[in-house]
């Protein structure tokens, strides 16, 4: 059974600091990993994806993947109050054309002004 | 580019009633997904279509849920009869071709409350 685990939080970070969000996944066959941001009452929106070991940077966001440890993280630099949201980690295992995402429960992030 | 459209946005029904949700994906997107998101949880995949064929419905409760994607464009998801535990947001998503790194774009969702 494919599972993605996240700490539900809330994670409270001061404005301007680095927010660090983590998740682990159970299926070693998972190939790609996605971070979505979801504001209350809204649908998920993609922040970034990663499929190679190491770091991937996009503006203030850095995704990190360690396949040996089955660990994915998202760093948000210079955190802003507008970053306050739930962050969903998702894993994709593509087999036989089926490639729906397996999501974690999400981490609720609060950026304190 | 227009996003994924869903209707209705909200629906309140009594248990044992039937309900249907509609989704129109982004134009040209071959792959369509339905997810169920219960409050406090992440979305759970119910069914994936590639054009008008079902690719994965392993987590769809087939005794009460059904879905179709006629002509490979719009899709409907039906629940009959509804149970209290079906209260959730039903999200439709689409992606261009369904390959592993294609982005899935989510619609605004339909919030279902079963009383």
PDB file of C-alpha atoms in Angstrom:
ATOM      1  CA  UNK A   1       0.000   0.000   0.000  1.00  0.00           C
ATOM      2  CA  UNK A   2       1.392   3.342  -1.030  1.00  0.00           C
ATOM      3  CA  UNK A   3       1.513   5.837   1.823  1.00  0.00           C
ATOM      4  CA  UNK A   4       2.823   9.348   2.251  1.00  0.00           C
ATOM      5  CA  UNK A   5       3.361  10.594   5.783  1.00  0.00           C
ATOM      6  CA  UNK A   6       3.488  14.222   6.895  1.00  0.00           C
ATOM      7  CA  UNK A   7       3.411  15.909  10.262  1.00  0.00           C
ATOM      8  CA  UNK A   8       0.049  17.677  10.348  1.00  0.00           C
ATOM      9  CA  UNK A   9       1.381  20.562  12.453  1.00  0.00           C
ATOM     10  CA  UNK A  10       0.637  23.339  12.886  1.00  0.00           C
ATOM     11  CA  UNK A  11       4.158  24.488  12.130  1.00  0.00           C
ATOM     12  CA  UNK A  12       4.684  28.060  13.243  1.00  0.00           C
ATOM     13  CA  UNK A  13       7.541  30.064  11.697  1.00  0.00           C
ATOM     14  CA  UNK A  14       8.426  33.760  12.132  1.00  0.00           C
ATOM     15  CA  UNK A  15       8.164  35.982   9.086  1.00  0.00           C
ATOM     16  CA  UNK A  16      11.441  36.078   7.180  1.00  0.00           C
ATOM     17  CA  UNK A  17      12.686  32.746   8.529  1.00  0.00           C
ATOM     18  CA  UNK A  18      13.065  29.444   6.681  1.00  0.00           C
ATOM     19  CA  UNK A  19      10.118  27.040   6.849  1.00  0.00           C
ATOM     20  CA  UNK A  20      11.041  23.368   6.538  1.00  0.00           C
ATOM     21  CA  UNK A  21       8.367  20.852   5.581  1.00  0.00           C
ATOM     22  CA  UNK A  22       9.018  17.143   5.430  1.00  0.00           C
ATOM     23  CA  UNK A  23       7.406  13.960   4.224  1.00  0.00           C
ATOM     24  CA  UNK A  24       8.265  10.300   3.872  1.00  0.00           C
ATOM     25  CA  UNK A  25       6.875   7.756   1.440  1.00  0.00           C
ATOM     26  CA  UNK A  26       6.512   4.012   1.630  1.00  0.00           C
ATOM     27  CA  UNK A  27       6.662   2.828  -1.976  1.00  0.00           C
ATOM     28  CA  UNK A  28      10.192   2.664  -3.379  1.00  0.00           C
ATOM     29  CA  UNK A  29       8.638   2.480  -6.838  1.00  0.00           C
ATOM     30  CA  UNK A  30       7.414   6.051  -6.536  1.00  0.00           C
ATOM     31  CA  UNK A  31       9.045   8.088  -9.265  1.00  0.00           C
ATOM     32  CA  UNK A  32       8.075  11.707  -8.854  1.00  0.00           C
ATOM     33  CA  UNK A  33       7.143  13.891  -5.926  1.00  0.00           C
ATOM     34  CA  UNK A  34       5.025  16.988  -5.813  1.00  0.00           C
ATOM     35  CA  UNK A  35       4.412  19.778  -3.358  1.00  0.00           C
ATOM     36  CA  UNK A  36       1.015  21.443  -3.488  1.00  0.00           C
ATOM     37  CA  UNK A  37      -0.167  24.438  -1.481  1.00  0.00           C
ATOM     38  CA  UNK A  38      -3.788  24.560  -0.390  1.00  0.00           C
ATOM     39  CA  UNK A  39      -5.425  27.603   1.143  1.00  0.00           C
ATOM     40  CA  UNK A  40      -8.474  27.006   3.302  1.00  0.00           C
ATOM     41  CA  UNK A  41     -11.513  26.328   1.130  1.00  0.00           C
ATOM     42  CA  UNK A  42      -9.479  26.292  -2.075  1.00  0.00           C
ATOM     43  CA  UNK A  43      -8.135  23.571  -4.331  1.00  0.00           C
ATOM     44  CA  UNK A  44      -4.492  22.453  -4.329  1.00  0.00           C
ATOM     45  CA  UNK A  45      -2.050  24.412  -6.485  1.00  0.00           C
ATOM     46  CA  UNK A  46       1.291  23.034  -7.578  1.00  0.00           C
ATOM     47  CA  UNK A  47       4.414  24.633  -6.122  1.00  0.00           C
ATOM     48  CA  UNK A  48       7.001  22.320  -7.634  1.00  0.00           C
ATOM     49  CA  UNK A  49       7.912  18.735  -8.393  1.00  0.00           C
ATOM     50  CA  UNK A  50      11.121  16.740  -8.134  1.00  0.00           C
ATOM     51  CA  UNK A  51      12.148  13.342  -9.458  1.00  0.00           C
ATOM     52  CA  UNK A  52      15.938  13.275  -9.138  1.00  0.00           C
ATOM     53  CA  UNK A  53      17.937  12.887  -5.944  1.00  0.00           C
ATOM     54  CA  UNK A  54      19.230  16.182  -4.620  1.00  0.00           C
ATOM     55  CA  UNK A  55      17.921  19.714  -4.555  1.00  0.00           C
ATOM     56  CA  UNK A  56      15.744  21.659  -6.947  1.00  0.00           C
ATOM     57  CA  UNK A  57      15.304  25.389  -6.497  1.00  0.00           C
ATOM     58  CA  UNK A  58      12.542  27.665  -7.769  1.00  0.00           C
ATOM     59  CA  UNK A  59      12.576  31.179  -6.386  1.00  0.00           C
ATOM     60  CA  UNK A  60      12.091  31.052  -2.613  1.00  0.00           C
ATOM     61  CA  UNK A  61      11.281  27.332  -2.725  1.00  0.00           C
ATOM     62  CA  UNK A  62      13.704  24.407  -2.639  1.00  0.00           C
ATOM     63  CA  UNK A  63      12.598  20.792  -2.904  1.00  0.00           C
ATOM     64  CA  UNK A  64      14.908  18.057  -1.701  1.00  0.00           C
ATOM     65  CA  UNK A  65      14.676  14.353  -2.498  1.00  0.00           C
ATOM     66  CA  UNK A  66      16.547  11.469  -0.900  1.00  0.00           C
ATOM     67  CA  UNK A  67      15.374   8.207  -2.471  1.00  0.00           C
ATOM     68  CA  UNK A  68      17.574   6.043  -0.259  1.00  0.00           C
ATOM     69  CA  UNK A  69      15.834   7.421   2.827  1.00  0.00           C
ATOM     70  CA  UNK A  70      12.465   7.789   1.043  1.00  0.00           C
ATOM     71  CA  UNK A  71      12.348  11.371   2.199  1.00  0.00           C
ATOM     72  CA  UNK A  72      11.154  14.556   0.531  1.00  0.00           C
ATOM     73  CA  UNK A  73      11.312  18.069   1.906  1.00  0.00           C
ATOM     74  CA  UNK A  74      10.332  21.598   0.957  1.00  0.00           C
ATOM     75  CA  UNK A  75      12.178  24.653   2.181  1.00  0.00           C
ATOM     76  CA  UNK A  76      10.576  28.083   1.971  1.00  0.00           C
ATOM     77  CA  UNK A  77      13.065  30.919   2.378  1.00  0.00           C
ATOM     78  CA  UNK A  78      12.115  34.415   3.542  1.00  0.00           C
ATOM     79  CA  UNK A  79       8.705  33.181   4.688  1.00  0.00           C
ATOM     80  CA  UNK A  80       5.816  35.579   4.170  1.00  0.00           C
ATOM     81  CA  UNK A  81       2.395  35.678   5.856  1.00  0.00           C
ATOM     82  CA  UNK A  82       0.909  34.779   2.457  1.00  0.00           C
ATOM     83  CA  UNK A  83       2.750  31.440   2.691  1.00  0.00           C
ATOM     84  CA  UNK A  84       0.412  30.431   5.520  1.00  0.00           C
ATOM     85  CA  UNK A  85      -1.477  27.440   4.129  1.00  0.00           C
ATOM     86  CA  UNK A  86      -1.569  23.654   4.181  1.00  0.00           C
ATOM     87  CA  UNK A  87       1.235  22.036   2.200  1.00  0.00           C
ATOM     88  CA  UNK A  88       0.493  18.679   0.627  1.00  0.00           C
ATOM     89  CA  UNK A  89       3.226  16.249  -0.324  1.00  0.00           C
ATOM     90  CA  UNK A  90       2.307  13.769  -3.059  1.00  0.00           C
ATOM     91  CA  UNK A  91       4.035  10.785  -4.626  1.00  0.00           C
ATOM     92  CA  UNK A  92       3.463   9.438  -8.093  1.00  0.00           C
ATOM     93  CA  UNK A  93       3.933   5.815  -9.014  1.00  0.00           C
ATOM     94  CA  UNK A  94       3.400   5.312 -12.674  1.00  0.00           C
ATOM     95  CA  UNK A  95       2.537   1.765 -13.614  1.00  0.00           C
ATOM     96  CA  UNK A  96       0.424   0.544 -16.499  1.00  0.00           C
ATOM     97  CA  UNK A  97      -0.589   4.083 -17.297  1.00  0.00           C
ATOM     98  CA  UNK A  98      -2.074   4.634 -13.848  1.00  0.00           C
ATOM     99  CA  UNK A  99      -0.452   7.692 -12.352  1.00  0.00           C
ATOM    100  CA  UNK A 100      -2.784   9.176  -9.824  1.00  0.00           C
ATOM    101  CA  UNK A 101      -1.107  10.943  -6.947  1.00  0.00           C
ATOM    102  CA  UNK A 102      -0.912   9.588  -3.405  1.00  0.00           C
ATOM    103  CA  UNK A 103      -1.158  12.521  -1.022  1.00  0.00           C
ATOM    104  CA  UNK A 104      -0.145  12.962   2.577  1.00  0.00           C
ATOM    105  CA  UNK A 105      -2.538  14.609   5.021  1.00  0.00           C
ATOM    106  CA  UNK A 106      -0.732  17.916   4.701  1.00  0.00           C
ATOM    107  CA  UNK A 107       1.197  20.170   7.058  1.00  0.00           C
ATOM    108  CA  UNK A 108      -0.509  23.326   8.264  1.00  0.00           C
ATOM    109  CA  UNK A 109       2.042  26.151   8.111  1.00  0.00           C
ATOM    110  CA  UNK A 110       1.544  29.435   9.968  1.00  0.00           C
ATOM    111  CA  UNK A 111       3.860  32.362   9.261  1.00  0.00           C
ATOM    112  CA  UNK A 112       3.805  34.761  12.196  1.00  0.00           C
ATOM    113  CA  UNK A 113       4.205  38.461  11.300  1.00  0.00           C
TER     114      UNK A 113
ATOM    115  CA  UNK B   1      -6.200  29.327 -20.792  1.00  0.00           C
ATOM    116  CA  UNK B   2      -9.368  28.346 -18.948  1.00  0.00           C
ATOM    117  CA  UNK B   3      -8.905  26.098 -15.960  1.00  0.00           C
ATOM    118  CA  UNK B   4     -10.721  22.952 -14.895  1.00  0.00           C
ATOM    119  CA  UNK B   5     -14.402  23.686 -14.393  1.00  0.00           C
ATOM    120  CA  UNK B   6     -16.630  21.883 -11.906  1.00  0.00           C
ATOM    121  CA  UNK B   7     -20.259  22.159 -10.935  1.00  0.00           C
ATOM    122  CA  UNK B   8     -22.056  22.474  -8.691  1.00  0.00           C
ATOM    123  CA  UNK B   9     -19.725  24.145  -6.207  1.00  0.00           C
ATOM    124  CA  UNK B  10     -21.807  23.104  -3.228  1.00  0.00           C
ATOM    125  CA  UNK B  11     -24.389  20.385  -2.665  1.00  0.00           C
ATOM    126  CA  UNK B  12     -26.348  19.366   0.408  1.00  0.00           C
ATOM    127  CA  UNK B  13     -28.335  16.131   0.321  1.00  0.00           C
ATOM    128  CA  UNK B  14     -29.887  13.656   2.727  1.00  0.00           C
ATOM    129  CA  UNK B  15     -28.362  10.225   3.163  1.00  0.00           C
ATOM    130  CA  UNK B  16     -29.597   7.625   0.698  1.00  0.00           C
ATOM    131  CA  UNK B  17     -30.210  10.304  -1.936  1.00  0.00           C
ATOM    132  CA  UNK B  18     -28.322  10.434  -5.213  1.00  0.00           C
ATOM    133  CA  UNK B  19     -25.998  13.176  -6.434  1.00  0.00           C
ATOM    134  CA  UNK B  20     -23.939  13.869  -9.537  1.00  0.00           C
ATOM    135  CA  UNK B  21     -20.948  16.106 -10.134  1.00  0.00           C
ATOM    136  CA  UNK B  22     -19.700  17.450 -13.439  1.00  0.00           C
ATOM    137  CA  UNK B  23     -16.177  18.265 -14.594  1.00  0.00           C
ATOM    138  CA  UNK B  24     -14.860  19.932 -17.729  1.00  0.00           C
ATOM    139  CA  UNK B  25     -11.069  19.564 -18.004  1.00  0.00           C
ATOM    140  CA  UNK B  26      -8.616  21.963 -19.569  1.00  0.00           C
ATOM    141  CA  UNK B  27      -8.975  21.861 -23.335  1.00  0.00           C
ATOM    142  CA  UNK B  28      -6.799  19.185 -24.897  1.00  0.00           C
ATOM    143  CA  UNK B  29      -5.998  17.383 -21.673  1.00  0.00           C
ATOM    144  CA  UNK B  30      -6.237  13.656 -22.247  1.00  0.00           C
ATOM    145  CA  UNK B  31      -6.127  12.557 -18.626  1.00  0.00           C
ATOM    146  CA  UNK B  32      -8.804  13.283 -16.047  1.00  0.00           C
ATOM    147  CA  UNK B  33      -8.836  12.392 -12.373  1.00  0.00           C
ATOM    148  CA  UNK B  34     -11.450  12.465  -9.627  1.00  0.00           C
ATOM    149  CA  UNK B  35     -10.207  12.835  -6.060  1.00  0.00           C
ATOM    150  CA  UNK B  36     -12.094  12.817  -2.757  1.00  0.00           C
ATOM    151  CA  UNK B  37     -10.801  15.093  -0.002  1.00  0.00           C
ATOM    152  CA  UNK B  38     -12.282  14.563   3.445  1.00  0.00           C
ATOM    153  CA  UNK B  39     -11.787  17.419   5.897  1.00  0.00           C
ATOM    154  CA  UNK B  40      -8.328  17.325   7.439  1.00  0.00           C
ATOM    155  CA  UNK B  41      -6.963  14.804   4.955  1.00  0.00           C
ATOM    156  CA  UNK B  42      -5.171  14.894   1.648  1.00  0.00           C
ATOM    157  CA  UNK B  43      -6.986  14.129  -1.589  1.00  0.00           C
ATOM    158  CA  UNK B  44      -7.550  10.447  -2.362  1.00  0.00           C
ATOM    159  CA  UNK B  45      -7.695   9.263  -5.961  1.00  0.00           C
ATOM    160  CA  UNK B  46     -11.031   7.708  -6.895  1.00  0.00           C
ATOM    161  CA  UNK B  47     -10.665   7.175 -10.624  1.00  0.00           C
ATOM    162  CA  UNK B  48      -8.386   8.085 -13.546  1.00  0.00           C
ATOM    163  CA  UNK B  49      -9.468   8.324 -17.183  1.00  0.00           C
ATOM    164  CA  UNK B  50      -7.177   8.389 -20.186  1.00  0.00           C
ATOM    165  CA  UNK B  51      -9.322   9.867 -22.938  1.00  0.00           C
ATOM    166  CA  UNK B  52     -12.614   7.990 -22.413  1.00  0.00           C
ATOM    167  CA  UNK B  53     -11.114   4.817 -20.949  1.00  0.00           C
ATOM    168  CA  UNK B  54     -10.689   3.976 -17.261  1.00  0.00           C
ATOM    169  CA  UNK B  55      -7.033   3.515 -16.291  1.00  0.00           C
ATOM    170  CA  UNK B  56      -7.402   3.127 -12.520  1.00  0.00           C
ATOM    171  CA  UNK B  57     -10.536   2.802 -10.400  1.00  0.00           C
ATOM    172  CA  UNK B  58      -9.061   0.628  -7.662  1.00  0.00           C
ATOM    173  CA  UNK B  59     -10.122   3.024  -4.884  1.00  0.00           C
ATOM    174  CA  UNK B  60     -13.593   3.781  -6.216  1.00  0.00           C
ATOM    175  CA  UNK B  61     -16.376   2.309  -4.002  1.00  0.00           C
ATOM    176  CA  UNK B  62     -18.104   0.714  -6.929  1.00  0.00           C
ATOM    177  CA  UNK B  63     -21.178  -0.339  -4.976  1.00  0.00           C
ATOM    178  CA  UNK B  64     -22.264   3.305  -4.780  1.00  0.00           C
ATOM    179  CA  UNK B  65     -19.929   5.404  -6.924  1.00  0.00           C
ATOM    180  CA  UNK B  66     -19.820   5.499 -10.696  1.00  0.00           C
ATOM    181  CA  UNK B  67     -18.073   7.737 -13.197  1.00  0.00           C
ATOM    182  CA  UNK B  68     -17.973   8.182 -16.918  1.00  0.00           C
ATOM    183  CA  UNK B  69     -16.170  10.308 -19.439  1.00  0.00           C
ATOM    184  CA  UNK B  70     -18.120  10.310 -22.627  1.00  0.00           C
ATOM    185  CA  UNK B  71     -16.294  11.400 -25.789  1.00  0.00           C
ATOM    186  CA  UNK B  72     -13.099  11.824 -23.805  1.00  0.00           C
ATOM    187  CA  UNK B  73     -13.893  15.341 -22.609  1.00  0.00           C
ATOM    188  CA  UNK B  74     -16.396  16.073 -19.821  1.00  0.00           C
ATOM    189  CA  UNK B  75     -16.854  13.682 -16.940  1.00  0.00           C
ATOM    190  CA  UNK B  76     -19.540  12.986 -14.363  1.00  0.00           C
ATOM    191  CA  UNK B  77     -19.167  11.332 -10.973  1.00  0.00           C
ATOM    192  CA  UNK B  78     -22.278   9.904  -9.344  1.00  0.00           C
ATOM    193  CA  UNK B  79     -23.011   8.675  -5.847  1.00  0.00           C
ATOM    194  CA  UNK B  80     -26.067   6.498  -5.330  1.00  0.00           C
ATOM    195  CA  UNK B  81     -27.066   6.153  -2.526  1.00  0.00           C
ATOM    196  CA  UNK B  82     -25.042   8.641  -0.498  1.00  0.00           C
ATOM    197  CA  UNK B  83     -23.797   7.913   3.020  1.00  0.00           C
ATOM    198  CA  UNK B  84     -22.808  10.315   5.771  1.00  0.00           C
ATOM    199  CA  UNK B  85     -19.135   9.427   5.266  1.00  0.00           C
ATOM    200  CA  UNK B  86     -19.307  10.671   1.668  1.00  0.00           C
ATOM    201  CA  UNK B  87     -19.289  14.252   2.958  1.00  0.00           C
ATOM    202  CA  UNK B  88     -16.147  15.667   1.367  1.00  0.00           C
ATOM    203  CA  UNK B  89     -14.825  17.911  -1.373  1.00  0.00           C
ATOM    204  CA  UNK B  90     -14.724  16.179  -4.748  1.00  0.00           C
ATOM    205  CA  UNK B  91     -11.866  17.482  -6.837  1.00  0.00           C
ATOM    206  CA  UNK B  92     -11.466  17.003 -10.540  1.00  0.00           C
ATOM    207  CA  UNK B  93      -7.991  17.341 -12.060  1.00  0.00           C
ATOM    208  CA  UNK B  94      -6.607  17.052 -15.566  1.00  0.00           C
ATOM    209  CA  UNK B  95      -3.194  16.703 -17.137  1.00  0.00           C
ATOM    210  CA  UNK B  96      -2.029  16.874 -20.754  1.00  0.00           C
ATOM    211  CA  UNK B  97      -1.065  13.265 -21.303  1.00  0.00           C
ATOM    212  CA  UNK B  98      -0.689  11.568 -17.944  1.00  0.00           C
ATOM    213  CA  UNK B  99       3.051  10.948 -18.175  1.00  0.00           C
ATOM    214  CA  UNK B 100       4.813  10.808 -14.857  1.00  0.00           C
ATOM    215  CA  UNK B 101       5.938  14.406 -14.553  1.00  0.00           C
ATOM    216  CA  UNK B 102       2.927  16.068 -16.095  1.00  0.00           C
ATOM    217  CA  UNK B 103       1.350  18.599 -13.778  1.00  0.00           C
ATOM    218  CA  UNK B 104      -2.144  17.817 -12.596  1.00  0.00           C
ATOM    219  CA  UNK B 105      -4.312  20.932 -12.545  1.00  0.00           C
ATOM    220  CA  UNK B 106      -7.140  20.923 -10.048  1.00  0.00           C
ATOM    221  CA  UNK B 107     -10.581  22.409 -10.403  1.00  0.00           C
ATOM    222  CA  UNK B 108     -12.267  24.384  -7.590  1.00  0.00           C
ATOM    223  CA  UNK B 109     -14.019  21.272  -6.254  1.00  0.00           C
ATOM    224  CA  UNK B 110     -17.569  20.406  -5.245  1.00  0.00           C
ATOM    225  CA  UNK B 111     -18.253  20.455  -1.524  1.00  0.00           C
ATOM    226  CA  UNK B 112     -20.773  17.730  -0.661  1.00  0.00           C
ATOM    227  CA  UNK B 113     -22.567  17.614   2.663  1.00  0.00           C
ATOM    228  CA  UNK B 114     -24.632  14.521   3.431  1.00  0.00           C
ATOM    229  CA  UNK B 115     -27.124  14.949   6.286  1.00  0.00           C
TER     230      UNK B 115
END
